[in-house]
JSON list of C-alpha atoms in Angstrom, two decimals:
[
{"chain": "A", "resi": 127, "resn": "MET", "atom": "CA", "xyz": [0.01, -0.01, -0.02]},
{"chain": "A", "resi": 128, "resn": "LEU", "atom": "CA", "xyz": [2.98, 2.22, 0.56]},
{"chain": "A", "resi": 129, "resn": "ARG", "atom": "CA", "xyz": [3.76, 2.14, -3.14]},
{"chain": "A", "resi": 130, "resn": "VAL", "atom": "CA", "xyz": [0.13, 3.19, -4.00]},
{"chain": "A", "resi": 131, "resn": "TRP", "atom": "CA", "xyz": [0.35, 6.10, -1.55]},
{"chain": "A", "resi": 132, "resn": "SER", "atom": "CA", "xyz": [3.79, 7.16, -2.96]},
{"chain": "A", "resi": 133, "resn": "ASP", "atom": "CA", "xyz": [2.37, 7.11, -6.49]},
{"chain": "A", "resi": 134, "resn": "ILE", "atom": "CA", "xyz": [-0.65, 9.20, -5.50]},
{"chain": "A", "resi": 135, "resn": "LEU", "atom": "CA", "xyz": [1.55, 11.81, -3.78]},
{"chain": "A", "resi": 136, "resn": "THR", "atom": "CA", "xyz": [3.89, 11.94, -6.80]},
{"chain": "A", "resi": 137, "resn": "ALA", "atom": "CA", "xyz": [0.93, 12.55, -9.06]},
{"chain": "A", "resi": 138, "resn": "ALA", "atom": "CA", "xyz": [-0.41, 15.29, -6.68]},
{"chain": "A", "resi": 139, "resn": "ASP", "atom": "CA", "xyz": [2.94, 16.98, -6.91]},
{"chain": "A", "resi": 140, "resn": "GLN", "atom": "CA", "xyz": [2.47, 17.01, -10.65]},
{"chain": "A", "resi": 141, "resn": "ARG", "atom": "CA", "xyz": [-1.00, 18.55, -10.17]},
{"chain": "A", "resi": 142, "resn": "HIS", "atom": "CA", "xyz": [-2.72, 15.28, -11.14]},
{"chain": "A", "resi": 143, "resn": "VAL", "atom": "CA", "xyz": [-5.74, 13.75, -9.67]},
{"chain": "A", "resi": 144, "resn": "THR", "atom": "CA", "xyz": [-5.97, 10.00, -8.85]},
{"chain": "A", "resi": 145, "resn": "LEU", "atom": "CA", "xyz": [-8.93, 7.64, -9.17]},
{"chain": "A", "resi": 146, "resn": "LEU", "atom": "CA", "xyz": [-8.42, 4.65, -6.76]},
{"chain": "A", "resi": 147, "resn": "GLY", "atom": "CA", "xyz": [-10.36, 1.45, -6.49]},
{"chain": "A", "resi": 148, "resn": "LEU", "atom": "CA", "xyz": [-10.08, -0.74, -3.45]},
{"chain": "A", "resi": 149, "resn": "LEU", "atom": "CA", "xyz": [-11.24, -4.13, -4.64]},
{"chain": "A", "resi": 150, "resn": "ASP", "atom": "CA", "xyz": [-12.65, -6.72, -2.22]},
{"chain": "A", "resi": 151, "resn": "MET", "atom": "CA", "xyz": [-13.18, -10.19, -3.37]},
{"chain": "A", "resi": 152, "resn": "SER", "atom": "CA", "xyz": [-15.96, -12.43, -1.76]},
{"chain": "A", "resi": 153, "resn": "ALA", "atom": "CA", "xyz": [-14.56, -15.39, -0.03]},
{"chain": "A", "resi": 154, "resn": "ALA", "atom": "CA", "xyz": [-11.55, -15.35, -2.39]},
{"chain": "A", "resi": 155, "resn": "PHE", "atom": "CA", "xyz": [-9.51, -18.12, -0.84]},
{"chain": "A", "resi": 156, "resn": "ASP", "atom": "CA", "xyz": [-12.51, -20.46, -0.79]},
{"chain": "A", "resi": 157, "resn": "CYS", "atom": "CA", "xyz": [-13.37, -20.03, -4.42]},
{"chain": "A", "resi": 158, "resn": "VAL", "atom": "CA", "xyz": [-10.07, -21.04, -6.02]},
{"chain": "A", "resi": 159, "resn": "ASP", "atom": "CA", "xyz": [-10.86, -23.80, -8.55]},
{"chain": "A", "resi": 160, "resn": "HIS", "atom": "CA", "xyz": [-8.30, -26.57, -8.05]},
{"chain": "A", "resi": 161, "resn": "ASP", "atom": "CA", "xyz": [-8.39, -27.81, -11.66]},
{"chain": "A", "resi": 162, "resn": "LEU", "atom": "CA", "xyz": [-8.06, -24.27, -13.09]},
{"chain": "A", "resi": 163, "resn": "LEU", "atom": "CA", "xyz": [-5.23, -23.44, -10.64]},
{"chain": "A", "resi": 164, "resn": "LEU", "atom": "CA", "xyz": [-3.29, -26.46, -11.64]},
{"chain": "A", "resi": 165, "resn": "GLN", "atom": "CA", "xyz": [-3.86, -25.65, -15.31]},
{"chain": "A", "resi": 166, "resn": "ARG", "atom": "CA", "xyz": [-2.63, -22.04, -14.76]},
{"chain": "A", "resi": 167, "resn": "LEU", "atom": "CA", "xyz": [0.38, -23.26, -12.89]},
{"chain": "A", "resi": 168, "resn": "HIS", "atom": "CA", "xyz": [1.21, -25.57, -15.70]},
{"chain": "A", "resi": 169, "resn": "LEU", "atom": "CA", "xyz": [0.57, -23.33, -18.69]},
{"chain": "A", "resi": 170, "resn": "GLY", "atom": "CA", "xyz": [1.32, -19.92, -17.17]},
{"chain": "A", "resi": 171, "resn": "PHE", "atom": "CA", "xyz": [4.29, -20.79, -14.91]},
{"chain": "A", "resi": 172, "resn": "GLY", "atom": "CA", "xyz": [5.64, -23.98, -16.52]},
{"chain": "A", "resi": 173, "resn": "LEU", "atom": "CA", "xyz": [5.17, -26.15, -13.48]},
{"chain": "A", "resi": 174, "resn": "SER", "atom": "CA", "xyz": [5.07, -29.85, -14.27]},
{"chain": "A", "resi": 175, "resn": "GLY", "atom": "CA", "xyz": [5.97, -33.29, -13.06]},
{"chain": "A", "resi": 176, "resn": "VAL", "atom": "CA", "xyz": [6.70, -33.84, -9.35]},
{"chain": "A", "resi": 177, "resn": "VAL", "atom": "CA", "xyz": [6.16, -30.15, -8.40]},
{"chain": "A", "resi": 178, "resn": "LEU", "atom": "CA", "xyz": [2.74, -30.02, -9.92]},
{"chain": "A", "resi": 179, "resn": "GLU", "atom": "CA", "xyz": [1.82, -33.34, -8.42]},
{"chain": "A", "resi": 180, "resn": "TRP", "atom": "CA", "xyz": [2.91, -32.06, -5.04]},
{"chain": "A", "resi": 181, "resn": "ILE", "atom": "CA", "xyz": [0.64, -29.10, -5.27]},
{"chain": "A", "resi": 182, "resn": "ARG", "atom": "CA", "xyz": [-2.15, -31.35, -6.54]},
{"chain": "A", "resi": 183, "resn": "SER", "atom": "CA", "xyz": [-1.77, -33.47, -3.40]},
{"chain": "A", "resi": 184, "resn": "PHE", "atom": "CA", "xyz": [-1.78, -30.45, -1.27]},
{"chain": "A", "resi": 185, "resn": "LEU", "atom": "CA", "xyz": [-5.10, -29.30, -2.64]},
{"chain": "A", "resi": 186, "resn": "GLN", "atom": "CA", "xyz": [-7.02, -32.50, -3.28]},
{"chain": "A", "resi": 187, "resn": "GLY", "atom": "CA", "xyz": [-8.35, -35.00, -0.87]},
{"chain": "A", "resi": 188, "resn": "ARG", "atom": "CA", "xyz": [-9.62, -32.26, 1.52]},
{"chain": "A", "resi": 189, "resn": "THR", "atom": "CA", "xyz": [-13.10, -32.78, 2.95]},
{"chain": "A", "resi": 190, "resn": "GLN", "atom": "CA", "xyz": [-15.65, -30.65, 4.80]},
{"chain": "A", "resi": 191, "resn": "GLN", "atom": "CA", "xyz": [-18.43, -31.44, 7.26]},
{"chain": "A", "resi": 192, "resn": "VAL", "atom": "CA", "xyz": [-20.94, -29.19, 9.10]},
{"chain": "A", "resi": 193, "resn": "LEU", "atom": "CA", "xyz": [-22.13, -29.88, 12.64]},
{"chain": "A", "resi": 194, "resn": "TYR", "atom": "CA", "xyz": [-25.31, -28.15, 13.58]},
{"chain": "A", "resi": 195, "resn": "ASN", "atom": "CA", "xyz": [-27.49, -28.62, 16.59]},
{"chain": "A", "resi": 196, "resn": "GLY", "atom": "CA", "xyz": [-25.80, -31.96, 17.32]},
{"chain": "A", "resi": 197, "resn": "GLN", "atom": "CA", "xyz": [-26.38, -33.23, 13.74]},
{"chain": "A", "resi": 198, "resn": "ALA", "atom": "CA", "xyz": [-23.47, -33.79, 11.30]},
{"chain": "A", "resi": 199, "resn": "SER", "atom": "CA", "xyz": [-23.88, -33.32, 7.58]},
{"chain": "A", "resi": 200, "resn": "LYS", "atom": "CA", "xyz": [-22.46, -35.79, 5.04]},
{"chain": "A", "resi": 201, "resn": "VAL", "atom": "CA", "xyz": [-18.75, -35.45, 4.43]},
{"chain": "A", "resi": 202, "resn": "GLN", "atom": "CA", "xyz": [-18.07, -33.55, 1.18]},
{"chain": "A", "resi": 203, "resn": "GLN", "atom": "CA", "xyz": [-15.06, -33.52, -1.04]},
{"chain": "A", "resi": 204, "resn": "LEU", "atom": "CA", "xyz": [-13.72, -29.98, -1.67]},
{"chain": "A", "resi": 205, "resn": "SER", "atom": "CA", "xyz": [-12.93, -29.08, -5.33]},
{"chain": "A", "resi": 206, "resn": "PHE", "atom": "CA", "xyz": [-12.43, -25.40, -4.45]},
{"chain": "A", "resi": 207, "resn": "GLY", "atom": "CA", "xyz": [-10.41, -23.34, -2.01]},
{"chain": "A", "resi": 208, "resn": "VAL", "atom": "CA", "xyz": [-6.87, -23.13, -0.73]},
{"chain": "A", "resi": 209, "resn": "PRO", "atom": "CA", "xyz": [-6.25, -23.98, 2.96]},
{"chain": "A", "resi": 210, "resn": "ARG", "atom": "CA", "xyz": [-6.56, -20.92, 5.20]},
{"chain": "A", "resi": 211, "resn": "GLY", "atom": "CA", "xyz": [-3.66, -20.36, 7.56]},
{"chain": "A", "resi": 212, "resn": "SER", "atom": "CA", "xyz": [-1.28, -22.26, 5.40]},
{"chain": "A", "resi": 213, "resn": "VAL", "atom": "CA", "xyz": [1.89, -20.67, 4.01]},
{"chain": "A", "resi": 214, "resn": "LEU", "atom": "CA", "xyz": [0.98, -21.74, 0.50]},
{"chain": "A", "resi": 215, "resn": "GLY", "atom": "CA", "xyz": [-2.60, -20.50, 0.48]},
{"chain": "A", "resi": 216, "resn": "PRO", "atom": "CA", "xyz": [-1.83, -16.78, -0.19]},
{"chain": "A", "resi": 217, "resn": "LEU", "atom": "CA", "xyz": [0.96, -17.64, -2.67]},
{"chain": "A", "resi": 218, "resn": "LEU", "atom": "CA", "xyz": [-1.38, -20.11, -4.63]},
{"chain": "A", "resi": 219, "resn": "TYR", "atom": "CA", "xyz": [-4.10, -17.39, -4.67]},
{"chain": "A", "resi": 220, "resn": "VAL", "atom": "CA", "xyz": [-1.73, -14.80, -6.09]},
{"chain": "A", "resi": 221, "resn": "LEU", "atom": "CA", "xyz": [-0.53, -17.33, -8.82]},
{"chain": "A", "resi": 222, "resn": "TYR", "atom": "CA", "xyz": [-4.21, -18.11, -9.52]},
{"chain": "A", "resi": 223, "resn": "THR", "atom": "CA", "xyz": [-5.05, -14.41, -10.04]},
{"chain": "A", "resi": 224, "resn": "ALA", "atom": "CA", "xyz": [-1.73, -13.45, -11.81]},
{"chain": "A", "resi": 225, "resn": "GLU", "atom": "CA", "xyz": [-3.57, -13.00, -15.17]},
{"chain": "A", "resi": 226, "resn": "LEU", "atom": "CA", "xyz": [-5.49, -10.11, -13.62]},
{"chain": "A", "resi": 227, "resn": "SER", "atom": "CA", "xyz": [-2.34, -7.95, -13.97]},
{"chain": "A", "resi": 228, "resn": "GLN", "atom": "CA", "xyz": [-2.73, -8.13, -17.71]},
{"chain": "A", "resi": 229, "resn": "VAL", "atom": "CA", "xyz": [-6.35, -7.20, -17.70]},
{"chain": "A", "resi": 230, "resn": "ILE", "atom": "CA", "xyz": [-5.51, -4.09, -15.61]},
{"chain": "A", "resi": 231, "resn": "THR", "atom": "CA", "xyz": [-2.45, -2.99, -17.64]},
{"chain": "A", "resi": 232, "resn": "GLN", "atom": "CA", "xyz": [-4.36, -3.31, -20.87]},
{"chain": "A", "resi": 233, "resn": "HIS", "atom": "CA", "xyz": [-6.49, -0.49, -19.67]},
{"chain": "A", "resi": 234, "resn": "GLY", "atom": "CA", "xyz": [-3.63, 1.62, -18.76]},
{"chain": "A", "resi": 235, "resn": "LEU", "atom": "CA", "xyz": [-4.16, 1.43, -14.94]},
{"chain": "A", "resi": 236, "resn": "ARG", "atom": "CA", "xyz": [-1.69, 0.66, -12.22]},
{"chain": "A", "resi": 237, "resn": "PHE", "atom": "CA", "xyz": [-2.30, -1.95, -9.62]},
{"chain": "A", "resi": 238, "resn": "HIS", "atom": "CA", "xyz": [-1.06, -3.34, -6.32]},
{"chain": "A", "resi": 239, "resn": "GLN", "atom": "CA", "xyz": [-2.05, -6.72, -4.96]},
{"chain": "A", "resi": 240, "resn": "TYR", "atom": "CA", "xyz": [-1.28, -8.40, -1.67]},
{"chain": "A", "resi": 241, "resn": "ALA", "atom": "CA", "xyz": [-2.97, -11.82, -1.44]},
{"chain": "A", "resi": 242, "resn": "ASP", "atom": "CA", "xyz": [-6.67, -11.09, -1.89]},
{"chain": "A", "resi": 243, "resn": "ASP", "atom": "CA", "xyz": [-6.48, -7.32, -1.29]},
{"chain": "A", "resi": 244, "resn": "SER", "atom": "CA", "xyz": [-6.10, -5.37, -4.64]},
{"chain": "A", "resi": 245, "resn": "GLN", "atom": "CA", "xyz": [-5.91, -1.69, -5.47]},
{"chain": "A", "resi": 246, "resn": "ILE", "atom": "CA", "xyz": [-6.31, -0.21, -8.96]},
{"chain": "A", "resi": 247, "resn": "TYR", "atom": "CA", "xyz": [-5.61, 3.35, -9.80]},
{"chain": "A", "resi": 248, "resn": "ILE", "atom": "CA", "xyz": [-5.03, 5.91, -12.51]},
{"chain": "A", "resi": 249, "resn": "SER", "atom": "CA", "xyz": [-3.67, 9.38, -12.29]},
{"chain": "A", "resi": 250, "resn": "THR", "atom": "CA", "xyz": [-4.41, 12.16, -14.81]},
{"chain": "A", "resi": 251, "resn": "THR", "atom": "CA", "xyz": [-4.78, 15.83, -15.27]},
{"chain": "A", "resi": 252, "resn": "VAL", "atom": "CA", "xyz": [-8.05, 17.44, -14.28]},
{"chain": "A", "resi": 253, "resn": "SER", "atom": "CA", "xyz": [-8.85, 18.16, -17.98]},
{"chain": "A", "resi": 254, "resn": "GLU", "atom": "CA", "xyz": [-8.58, 14.40, -18.76]},
{"chain": "A", "resi": 255, "resn": "GLU", "atom": "CA", "xyz": [-10.36, 13.17, -15.71]},
{"chain": "A", "resi": 256, "resn": "ALA", "atom": "CA", "xyz": [-13.67, 12.18, -17.54]},
{"chain": "A", "resi": 257, "resn": "ARG", "atom": "CA", "xyz": [-11.60, 10.06, -20.03]},
{"chain": "A", "resi": 258, "resn": "ALA", "atom": "CA", "xyz": [-9.70, 8.46, -17.14]},
{"chain": "A", "resi": 259, "resn": "ALA", "atom": "CA", "xyz": [-12.98, 7.77, -15.36]},
{"chain": "A", "resi": 260, "resn": "GLN", "atom": "CA", "xyz": [-14.20, 5.93, -18.53]},
{"chain": "A", "resi": 261, "resn": "ARG", "atom": "CA", "xyz": [-10.97, 3.89, -18.64]},
{"chain": "A", "resi": 262, "resn": "PHE", "atom": "CA", "xyz": [-11.36, 3.03, -14.98]},
{"chain": "A", "resi": 263, "resn": "THR", "atom": "CA", "xyz": [-15.00, 1.88, -15.43]},
{"chain": "A", "resi": 264, "resn": "ALA", "atom": "CA", "xyz": [-14.06, -0.29, -18.42]},
{"chain": "A", "resi": 265, "resn": "CYS", "atom": "CA", "xyz": [-11.28, -1.79, -16.51]},
{"chain": "A", "resi": 266, "resn": "VAL", "atom": "CA", "xyz": [-13.52, -2.66, -13.54]},
{"chain": "A", "resi": 267, "resn": "MET", "atom": "CA", "xyz": [-15.91, -4.29, -15.99]},
{"chain": "A", "resi": 268, "resn": "ALA", "atom": "CA", "xyz": [-13.14, -6.28, -17.50]},
{"chain": "A", "resi": 269, "resn": "ILE", "atom": "CA", "xyz": [-11.88, -7.33, -14.08]},
{"chain": "A", "resi": 270, "resn": "ASN", "atom": "CA", "xyz": [-15.43, -8.47, -13.18]},
{"chain": "A", "resi": 271, "resn": "ASP", "atom": "CA", "xyz": [-15.58, -10.49, -16.37]},
{"chain": "A", "resi": 272, "resn": "TRP", "atom": "CA", "xyz": [-12.30, -12.08, -15.75]},
{"chain": "A", "resi": 273, "resn": "MET", "atom": "CA", "xyz": [-13.15, -12.88, -12.22]},
{"chain": "A", "resi": 274, "resn": "SER", "atom": "CA", "xyz": [-16.51, -14.52, -13.26]},
{"chain": "A", "resi": 275, "resn": "SER", "atom": "CA", "xyz": [-14.56, -16.77, -15.70]},
{"chain": "A", "resi": 276, "resn": "SER", "atom": "CA", "xyz": [-12.21, -17.62, -12.83]},
{"chain": "A", "resi": 277, "resn": "ARG", "atom": "CA", "xyz": [-15.06, -18.46, -10.40]},
{"chain": "A", "resi": 278, "resn": "LEU", "atom": "CA", "xyz": [-14.26, -15.41, -8.25]},
{"chain": "A", "resi": 279, "resn": "LYS", "atom": "CA", "xyz": [-16.58, -12.45, -7.35]},
{"chain": "A", "resi": 280, "resn": "LEU", "atom": "CA", "xyz": [-16.12, -8.88, -6.33]},
{"chain": "A", "resi": 281, "resn": "ASN", "atom": "CA", "xyz": [-17.91, -7.94, -3.13]},
{"chain": "A", "resi": 282, "resn": "PRO", "atom": "CA", "xyz": [-19.82, -4.82, -4.15]},
{"chain": "A", "resi": 283, "resn": "THR", "atom": "CA", "xyz": [-20.52, -3.74, -0.64]},
{"chain": "A", "resi": 284, "resn": "LYS", "atom": "CA", "xyz": [-16.89, -3.66, 0.36]},
{"chain": "A", "resi": 285, "resn": "THR", "atom": "CA", "xyz": [-15.35, -2.50, -2.91]},
{"chain": "A", "resi": 286, "resn": "GLU", "atom": "CA", "xyz": [-14.79, 1.25, -2.86]},
{"chain": "A", "resi": 287, "resn": "VAL", "atom": "CA", "xyz": [-13.74, 3.96, -5.34]},
{"chain": "A", "resi": 288, "resn": "LEU", "atom": "CA", "xyz": [-12.02, 7.08, -4.14]}
]
């Protein structure tokens, strides 16, 4: 976040305004599709063989069961999500969402991401602010489309634009 703040102050020194979006993902770590993650790790990062199988074994074979009012539900296999509290969880999430950087830079915006917290921003002169706002809106729509295809979702109640 320090980099974002520094970029905003640098823009202000140049008499530019900055439009900043604080993106919040709904249950981001729980929505990671195992098959899609493994495919992205293989095709996007070149992981294969023993390494990819090790990650597969880390993700697969996990189960979930709910206990409510003394009654236990049926045990369910999990096809989604990375383990919370694990060292690998945030790293796997960042690798899962790495393509998002291309979506954002195609619209001429800058971004910062730490695990499931993302900020997108654009700085411009006051005379160009309407055009920058259009680019920003188009970028958010493209992000939303990409996220839908990746089985992720923006949380509209926690996503803010400043």
